CSV table of C-alpha atoms in Angstrom, one decimal:
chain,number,residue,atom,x,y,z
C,1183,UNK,CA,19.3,-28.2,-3.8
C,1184,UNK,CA,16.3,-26.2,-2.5
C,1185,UNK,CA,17.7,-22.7,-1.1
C,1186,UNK,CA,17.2,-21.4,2.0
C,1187,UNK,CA,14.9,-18.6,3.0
C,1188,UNK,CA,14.6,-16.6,6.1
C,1189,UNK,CA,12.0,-13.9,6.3
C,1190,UNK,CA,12.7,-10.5,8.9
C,1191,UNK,CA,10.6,-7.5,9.6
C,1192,UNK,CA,11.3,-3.8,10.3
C,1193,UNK,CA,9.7,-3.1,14.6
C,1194,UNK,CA,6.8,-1.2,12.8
C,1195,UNK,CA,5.5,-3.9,10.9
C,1196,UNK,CA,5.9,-7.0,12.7
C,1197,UNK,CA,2.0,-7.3,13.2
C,1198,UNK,CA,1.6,-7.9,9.6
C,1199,UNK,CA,5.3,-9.5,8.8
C,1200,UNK,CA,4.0,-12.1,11.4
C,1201,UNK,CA,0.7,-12.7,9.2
C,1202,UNK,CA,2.9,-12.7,6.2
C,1203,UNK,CA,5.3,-15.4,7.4
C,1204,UNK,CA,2.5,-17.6,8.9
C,1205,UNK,CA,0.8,-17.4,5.1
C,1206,UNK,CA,4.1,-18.3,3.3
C,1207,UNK,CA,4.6,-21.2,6.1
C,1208,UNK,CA,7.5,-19.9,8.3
C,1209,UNK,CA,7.9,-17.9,11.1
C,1210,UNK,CA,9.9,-14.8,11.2
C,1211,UNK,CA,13.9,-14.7,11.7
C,1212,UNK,CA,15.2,-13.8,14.3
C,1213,UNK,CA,16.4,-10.0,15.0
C,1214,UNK,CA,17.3,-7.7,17.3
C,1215,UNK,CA,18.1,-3.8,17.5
C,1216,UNK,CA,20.7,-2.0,19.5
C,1217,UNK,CA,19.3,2.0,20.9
C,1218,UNK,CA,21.9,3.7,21.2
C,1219,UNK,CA,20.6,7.1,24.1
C,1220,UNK,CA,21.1,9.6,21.2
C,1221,UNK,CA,18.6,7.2,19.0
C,1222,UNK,CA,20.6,5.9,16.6
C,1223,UNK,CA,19.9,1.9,16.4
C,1224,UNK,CA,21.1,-1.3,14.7
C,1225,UNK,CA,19.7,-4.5,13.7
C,1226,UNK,CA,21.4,-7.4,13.9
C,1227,UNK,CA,20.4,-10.9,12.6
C,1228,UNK,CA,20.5,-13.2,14.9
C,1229,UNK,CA,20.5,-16.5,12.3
C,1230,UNK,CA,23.2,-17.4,9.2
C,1231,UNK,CA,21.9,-16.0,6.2
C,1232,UNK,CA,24.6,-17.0,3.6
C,1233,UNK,CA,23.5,-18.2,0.8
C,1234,UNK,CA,20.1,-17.8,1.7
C,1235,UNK,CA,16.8,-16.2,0.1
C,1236,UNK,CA,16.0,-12.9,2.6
C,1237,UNK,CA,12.9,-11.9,2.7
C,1238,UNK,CA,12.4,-8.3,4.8
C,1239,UNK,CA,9.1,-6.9,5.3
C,1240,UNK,CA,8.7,-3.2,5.9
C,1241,UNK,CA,6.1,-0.8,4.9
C,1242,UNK,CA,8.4,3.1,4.4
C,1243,UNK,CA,5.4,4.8,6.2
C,1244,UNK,CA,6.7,8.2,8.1
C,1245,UNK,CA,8.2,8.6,10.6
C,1246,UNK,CA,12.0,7.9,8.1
C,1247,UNK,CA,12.9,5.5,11.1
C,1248,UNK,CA,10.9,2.6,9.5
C,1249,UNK,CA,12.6,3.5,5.8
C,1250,UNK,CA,16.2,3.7,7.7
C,1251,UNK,CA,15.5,0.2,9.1
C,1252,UNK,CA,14.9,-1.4,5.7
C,1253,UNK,CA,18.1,0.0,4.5
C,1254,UNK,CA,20.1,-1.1,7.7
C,1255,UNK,CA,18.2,-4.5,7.3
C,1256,UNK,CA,19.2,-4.9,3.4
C,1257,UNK,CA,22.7,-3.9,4.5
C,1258,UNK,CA,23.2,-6.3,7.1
C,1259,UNK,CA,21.4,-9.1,4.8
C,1260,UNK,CA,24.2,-8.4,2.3
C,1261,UNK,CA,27.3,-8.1,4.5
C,1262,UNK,CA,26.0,-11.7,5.8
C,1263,UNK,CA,26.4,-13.5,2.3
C,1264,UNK,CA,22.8,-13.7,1.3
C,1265,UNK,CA,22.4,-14.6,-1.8
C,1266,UNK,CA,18.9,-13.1,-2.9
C,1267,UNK,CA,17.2,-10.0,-0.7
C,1268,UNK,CA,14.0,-8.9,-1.0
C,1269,UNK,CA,12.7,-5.6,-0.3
C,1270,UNK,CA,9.1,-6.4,0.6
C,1271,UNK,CA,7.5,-3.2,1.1
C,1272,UNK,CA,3.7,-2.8,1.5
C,1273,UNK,CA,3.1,0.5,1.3
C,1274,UNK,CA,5.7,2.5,-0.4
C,1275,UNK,CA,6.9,5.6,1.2
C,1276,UNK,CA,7.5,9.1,-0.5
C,1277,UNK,CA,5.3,7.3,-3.6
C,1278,UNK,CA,3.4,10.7,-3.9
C,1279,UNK,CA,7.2,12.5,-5.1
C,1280,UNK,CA,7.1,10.9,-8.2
C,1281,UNK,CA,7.9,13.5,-10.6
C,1282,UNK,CA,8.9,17.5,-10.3
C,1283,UNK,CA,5.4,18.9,-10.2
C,1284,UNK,CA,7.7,22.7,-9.8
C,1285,UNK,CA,10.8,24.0,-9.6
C,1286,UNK,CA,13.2,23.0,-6.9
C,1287,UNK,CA,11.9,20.0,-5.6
C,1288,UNK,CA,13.3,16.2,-5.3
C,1289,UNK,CA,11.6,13.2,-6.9
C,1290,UNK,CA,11.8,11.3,-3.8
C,1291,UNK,CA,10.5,8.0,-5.2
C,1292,UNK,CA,13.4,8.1,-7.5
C,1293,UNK,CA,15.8,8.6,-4.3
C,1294,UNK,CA,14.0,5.8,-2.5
C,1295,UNK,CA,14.9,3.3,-5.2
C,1296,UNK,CA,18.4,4.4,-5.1
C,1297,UNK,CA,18.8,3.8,-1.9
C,1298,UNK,CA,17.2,0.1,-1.7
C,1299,UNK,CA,19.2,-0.6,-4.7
C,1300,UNK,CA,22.4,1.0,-2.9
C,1301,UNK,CA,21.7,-1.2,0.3
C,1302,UNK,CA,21.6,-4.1,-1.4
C,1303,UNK,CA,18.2,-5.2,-2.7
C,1304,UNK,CA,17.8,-7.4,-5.3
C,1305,UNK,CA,14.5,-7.6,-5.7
C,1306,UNK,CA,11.4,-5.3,-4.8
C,1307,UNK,CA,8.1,-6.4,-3.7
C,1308,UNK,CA,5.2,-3.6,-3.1
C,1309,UNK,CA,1.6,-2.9,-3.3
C,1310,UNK,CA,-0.2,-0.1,-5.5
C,1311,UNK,CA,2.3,2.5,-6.0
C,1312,UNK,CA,1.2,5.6,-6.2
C,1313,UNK,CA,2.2,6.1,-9.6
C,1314,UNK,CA,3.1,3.2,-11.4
C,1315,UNK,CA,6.4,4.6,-13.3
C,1316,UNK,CA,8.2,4.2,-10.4
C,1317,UNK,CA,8.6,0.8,-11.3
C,1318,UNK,CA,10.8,2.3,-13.9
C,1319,UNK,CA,13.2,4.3,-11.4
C,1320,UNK,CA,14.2,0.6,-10.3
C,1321,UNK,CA,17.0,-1.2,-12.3
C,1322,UNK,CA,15.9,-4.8,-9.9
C,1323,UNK,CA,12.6,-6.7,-10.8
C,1324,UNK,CA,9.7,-5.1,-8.9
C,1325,UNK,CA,6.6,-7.1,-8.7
C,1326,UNK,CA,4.0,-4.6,-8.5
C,1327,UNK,CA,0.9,-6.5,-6.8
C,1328,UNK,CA,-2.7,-5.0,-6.2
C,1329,UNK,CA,-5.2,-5.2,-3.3
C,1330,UNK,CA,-7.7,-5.4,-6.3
C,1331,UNK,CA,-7.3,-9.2,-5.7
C,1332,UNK,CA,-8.7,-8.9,-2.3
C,1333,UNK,CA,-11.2,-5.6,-2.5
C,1334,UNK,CA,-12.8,-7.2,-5.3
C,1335,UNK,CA,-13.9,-10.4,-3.9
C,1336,UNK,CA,-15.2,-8.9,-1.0
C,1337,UNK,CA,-17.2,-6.3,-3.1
C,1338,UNK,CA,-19.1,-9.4,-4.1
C,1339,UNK,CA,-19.9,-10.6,-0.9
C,1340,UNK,CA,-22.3,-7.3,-0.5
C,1341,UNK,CA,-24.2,-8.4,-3.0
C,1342,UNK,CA,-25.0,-4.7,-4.2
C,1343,UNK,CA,-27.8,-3.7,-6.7
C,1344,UNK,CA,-27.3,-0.6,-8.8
C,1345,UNK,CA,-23.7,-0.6,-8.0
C,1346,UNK,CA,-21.7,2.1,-9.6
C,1347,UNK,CA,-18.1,2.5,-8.9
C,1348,UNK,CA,-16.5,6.3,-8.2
C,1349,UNK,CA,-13.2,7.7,-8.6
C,1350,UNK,CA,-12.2,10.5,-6.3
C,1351,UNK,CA,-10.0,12.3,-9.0
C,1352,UNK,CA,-9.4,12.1,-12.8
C,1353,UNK,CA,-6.3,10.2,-11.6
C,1354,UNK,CA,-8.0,7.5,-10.7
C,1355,UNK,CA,-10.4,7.1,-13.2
C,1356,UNK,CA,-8.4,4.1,-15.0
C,1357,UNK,CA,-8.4,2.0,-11.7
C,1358,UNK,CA,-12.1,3.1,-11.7
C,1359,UNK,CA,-12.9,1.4,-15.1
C,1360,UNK,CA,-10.8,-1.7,-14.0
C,1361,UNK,CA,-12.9,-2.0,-11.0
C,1362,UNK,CA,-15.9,-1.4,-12.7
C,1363,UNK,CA,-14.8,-3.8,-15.5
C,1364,UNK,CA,-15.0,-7.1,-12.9
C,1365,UNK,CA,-17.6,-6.0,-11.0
C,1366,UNK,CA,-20.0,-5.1,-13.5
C,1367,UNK,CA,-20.8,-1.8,-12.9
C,1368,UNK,CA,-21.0,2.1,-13.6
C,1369,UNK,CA,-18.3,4.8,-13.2
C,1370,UNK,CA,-18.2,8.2,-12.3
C,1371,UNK,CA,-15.6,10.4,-11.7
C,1372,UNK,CA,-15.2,13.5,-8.7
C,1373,UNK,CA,-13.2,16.6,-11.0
C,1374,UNK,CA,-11.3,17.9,-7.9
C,1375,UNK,CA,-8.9,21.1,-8.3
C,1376,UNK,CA,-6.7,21.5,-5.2
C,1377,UNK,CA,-3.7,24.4,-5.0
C,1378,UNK,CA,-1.7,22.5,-2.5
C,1379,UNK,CA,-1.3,18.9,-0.5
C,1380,UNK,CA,-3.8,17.7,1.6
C,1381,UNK,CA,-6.3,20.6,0.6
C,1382,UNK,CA,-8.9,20.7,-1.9
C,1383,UNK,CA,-10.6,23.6,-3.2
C,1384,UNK,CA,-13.0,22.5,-5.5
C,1385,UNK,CA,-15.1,19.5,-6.2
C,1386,UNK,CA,-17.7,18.2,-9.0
C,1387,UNK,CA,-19.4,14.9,-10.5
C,1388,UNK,CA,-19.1,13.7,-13.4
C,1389,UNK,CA,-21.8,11.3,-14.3
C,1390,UNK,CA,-25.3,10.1,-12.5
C,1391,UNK,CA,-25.4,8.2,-9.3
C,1392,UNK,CA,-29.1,8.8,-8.3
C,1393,UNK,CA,-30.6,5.3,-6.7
C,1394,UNK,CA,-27.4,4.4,-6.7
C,1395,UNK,CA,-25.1,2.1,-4.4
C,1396,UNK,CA,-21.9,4.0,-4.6
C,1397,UNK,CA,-18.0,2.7,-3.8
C,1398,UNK,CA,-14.9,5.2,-4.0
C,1399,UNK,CA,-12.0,3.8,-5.2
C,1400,UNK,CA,-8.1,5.0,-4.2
C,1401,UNK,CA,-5.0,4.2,-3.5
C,1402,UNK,CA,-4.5,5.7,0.1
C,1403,UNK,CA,-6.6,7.5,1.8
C,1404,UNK,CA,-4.3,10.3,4.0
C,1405,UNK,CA,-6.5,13.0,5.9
C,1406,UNK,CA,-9.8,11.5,4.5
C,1407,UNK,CA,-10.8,15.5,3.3
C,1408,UNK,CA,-10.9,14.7,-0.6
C,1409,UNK,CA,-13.0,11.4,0.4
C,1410,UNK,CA,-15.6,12.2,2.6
C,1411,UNK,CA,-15.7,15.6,0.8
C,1412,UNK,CA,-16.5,13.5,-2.5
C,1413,UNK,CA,-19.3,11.4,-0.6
C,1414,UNK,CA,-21.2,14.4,0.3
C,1415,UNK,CA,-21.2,15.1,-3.6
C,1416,UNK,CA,-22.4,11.8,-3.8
C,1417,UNK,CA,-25.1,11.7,-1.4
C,1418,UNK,CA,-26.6,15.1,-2.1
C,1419,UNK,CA,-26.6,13.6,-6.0
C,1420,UNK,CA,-29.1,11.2,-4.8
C,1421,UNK,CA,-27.1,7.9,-4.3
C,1422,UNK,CA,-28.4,5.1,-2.2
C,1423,UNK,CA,-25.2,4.6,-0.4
C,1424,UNK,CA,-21.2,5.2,-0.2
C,1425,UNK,CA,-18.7,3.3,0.5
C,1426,UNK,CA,-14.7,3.6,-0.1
C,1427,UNK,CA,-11.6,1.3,-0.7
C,1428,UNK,CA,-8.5,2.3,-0.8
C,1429,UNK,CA,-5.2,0.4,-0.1
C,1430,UNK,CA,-3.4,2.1,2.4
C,1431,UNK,CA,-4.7,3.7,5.7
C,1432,UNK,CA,-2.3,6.5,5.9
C,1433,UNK,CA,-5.3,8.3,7.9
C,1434,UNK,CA,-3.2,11.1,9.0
C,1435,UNK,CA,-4.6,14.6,10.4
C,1436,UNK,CA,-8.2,14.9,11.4
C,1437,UNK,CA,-8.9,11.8,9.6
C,1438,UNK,CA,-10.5,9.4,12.1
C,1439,UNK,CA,-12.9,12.1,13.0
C,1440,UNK,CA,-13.8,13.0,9.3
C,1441,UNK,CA,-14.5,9.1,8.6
C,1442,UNK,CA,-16.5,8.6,11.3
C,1443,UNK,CA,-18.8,12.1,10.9
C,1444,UNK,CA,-18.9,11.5,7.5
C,1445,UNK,CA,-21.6,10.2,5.2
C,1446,UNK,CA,-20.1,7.0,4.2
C,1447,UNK,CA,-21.2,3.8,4.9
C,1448,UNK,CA,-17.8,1.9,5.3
C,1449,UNK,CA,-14.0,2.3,4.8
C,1450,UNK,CA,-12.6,-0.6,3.4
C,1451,UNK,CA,-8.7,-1.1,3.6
C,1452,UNK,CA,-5.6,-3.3,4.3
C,1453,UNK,CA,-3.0,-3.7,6.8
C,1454,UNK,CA,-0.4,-2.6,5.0
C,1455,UNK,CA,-0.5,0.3,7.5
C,1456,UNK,CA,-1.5,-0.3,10.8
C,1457,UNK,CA,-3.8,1.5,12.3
C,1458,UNK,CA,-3.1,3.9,15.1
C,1459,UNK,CA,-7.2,3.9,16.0
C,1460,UNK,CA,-9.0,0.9,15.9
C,1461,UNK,CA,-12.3,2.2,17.5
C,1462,UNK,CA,-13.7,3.6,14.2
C,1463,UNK,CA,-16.5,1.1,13.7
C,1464,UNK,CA,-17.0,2.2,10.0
C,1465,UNK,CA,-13.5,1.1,9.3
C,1466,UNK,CA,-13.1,-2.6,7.8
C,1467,UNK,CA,-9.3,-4.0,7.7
C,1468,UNK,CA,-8.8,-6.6,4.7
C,1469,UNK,CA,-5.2,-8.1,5.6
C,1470,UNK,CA,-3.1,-8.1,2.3
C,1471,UNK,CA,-1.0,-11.2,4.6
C,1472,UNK,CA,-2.0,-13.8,2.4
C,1473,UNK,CA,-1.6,-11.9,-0.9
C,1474,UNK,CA,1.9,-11.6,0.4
C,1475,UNK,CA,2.7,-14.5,1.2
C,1476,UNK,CA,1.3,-16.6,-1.9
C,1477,UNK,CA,3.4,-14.3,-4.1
C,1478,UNK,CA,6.9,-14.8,-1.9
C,1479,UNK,CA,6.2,-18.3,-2.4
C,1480,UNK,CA,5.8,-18.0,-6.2
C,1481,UNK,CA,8.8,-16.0,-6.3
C,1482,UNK,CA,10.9,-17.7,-4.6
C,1483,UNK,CA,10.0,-21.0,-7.0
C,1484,UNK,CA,10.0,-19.8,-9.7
C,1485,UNK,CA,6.8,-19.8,-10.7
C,1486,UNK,CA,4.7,-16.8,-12.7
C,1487,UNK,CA,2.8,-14.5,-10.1
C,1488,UNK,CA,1.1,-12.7,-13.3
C,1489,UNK,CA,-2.5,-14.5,-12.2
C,1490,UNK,CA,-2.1,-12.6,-9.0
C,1491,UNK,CA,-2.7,-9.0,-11.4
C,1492,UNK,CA,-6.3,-7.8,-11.9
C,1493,UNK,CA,-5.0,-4.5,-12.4
């Protein structure tokens, strides 16, 4: 007997939980929320779910509304007898609290997993974590997938010469050398020193990049200052041209402006995020939809999704 599956979305990531169910074949369930005037809410399902596989689709970007409405979500999915629930999550909030970098502060990844776990998940889907251990603070199968798949294939379509592929950090450098690795190209590496979040204080190259076609390589991208920062570098190092791709478009702060002022050619991302400014003309949107969707359907037969990691 072929199980059931139903597939919901948090409010703030219907837009892509609609692309996501149309890949995989279905539409989305049917919900609804409750405001109450103080703004508490609560989902409700409106089909059965017992027995069923549930499917919820919700990136944990701030504000912690759309993390709350996962939980609720999970909750409900459980109290109604599903059988399996799936956390698919996007872009995974709080990713960047992955460990006590000083004293006296919480490893919120860790206390994110707890949660989905508490709620009810049985299974976690996501998309480039921000530090892949946090698979380990998860006692549940996470499948860990990467927008490589989809960056990669349309890196090809530009058909660059002389293509060398940056990292904006020495954290990055490994995803760096996996990119370069399929692409066929050079790597450099940005040595950035920064004393707190969000500001950095000093920048070099590591490597040559004159004649150079030039793409930046990240997981997020939040204010855009350590970017375009690294593409002045870049440029005034004699490169051709610079591009970046990075997963999620957190583009919080002053971002927008930077991007568009700065000297890069494009901004390559995915939906995972959406976008709260869409006029940015150097600002491409890849959807991760299909991605999505292929792998829920894998999942949910039973079949390996390990052809789906380039990472």
């Amino acid at each position: 007997m072929i199980q059931p599956v139903h597939i919901f979305s948090t409010r703030e990531s219907v837009s892509l939980a609609e692309k996501i169910s149309q890949s995989y074949g279905m539409p989305l369930g049917k919900m609804s929320f409750f405001d109450f005037s103080d703004g508490e809410y609560q989902p409700c399902l409106e089909e059965s779910v017992r027995g069923s596989r549930v499917f919820i689709i919700g990136s944990t970007f701030p504000p912690a509304d759309n993390l709350m409405e996962m939980l609720l979500m999970i909750d409900a999915a459980k109290r109604a007898s599903a059988d399996k629930i799936t956390a698919v999550i996007p872009y995974f909030g709080l990713a960047r609290q992955d460990r006590k970098d000083k004293p006296r502060v919480p490893i919120g990844a860790k206390l994110v997993a707890n949660l989905l776990t508490a709620a009810g998940a049985t299974r976690v889907m996501t998309m480039d974590l921000h530090a892949d251990q946090i698979q380990g603070f998860f006692e549940i199968p996470v499948d860990h997938l990467f927008a490589s798949a989809i960056f990669i294939n349309y890196v090809k379509l530009l058909n660059l010469d002389n293509l060398t592929i940056a990292s904006p950090d020495m954290g990055g450098a490994k995803r760096a050398r996996t990119y370069a690795g399929y692409l066929d190209a050079d790597v450099v590496i940005c040595y950035k020193e920064r004393k707190k979040a969000n500001n950095v204080d000093f920048m070099t190259l590591i490597g040559d990049v004159r004649g150079r076609n030039v793409i930046l390589v990240d997981d997020m991208i939040d204010t855009a200052g350590t970017l375009t920062k690294a593409a002045d570098i870049l440029m005034d190092a004699g490169a051709t041209s610079v591009r970046a791709m990075a997963t999620h478009a957190i583009f919080s702060g002053a971002a927008y402006d930077r991007i568009n002022d700065s000297k890069l050619e494009e901004v390559i991302v995915t939906d995972s995020i959406p976008l709260k400014n869409t006029l940015v003309s150097k600002i491409k949107v890849l959807s991760c939809a299909p991605l999505f969707g292929e792998v829920m359907n894998l999942v949910h037969n039973r079949e390996s999704i390990s052809k789906k990691f380039i990472m």
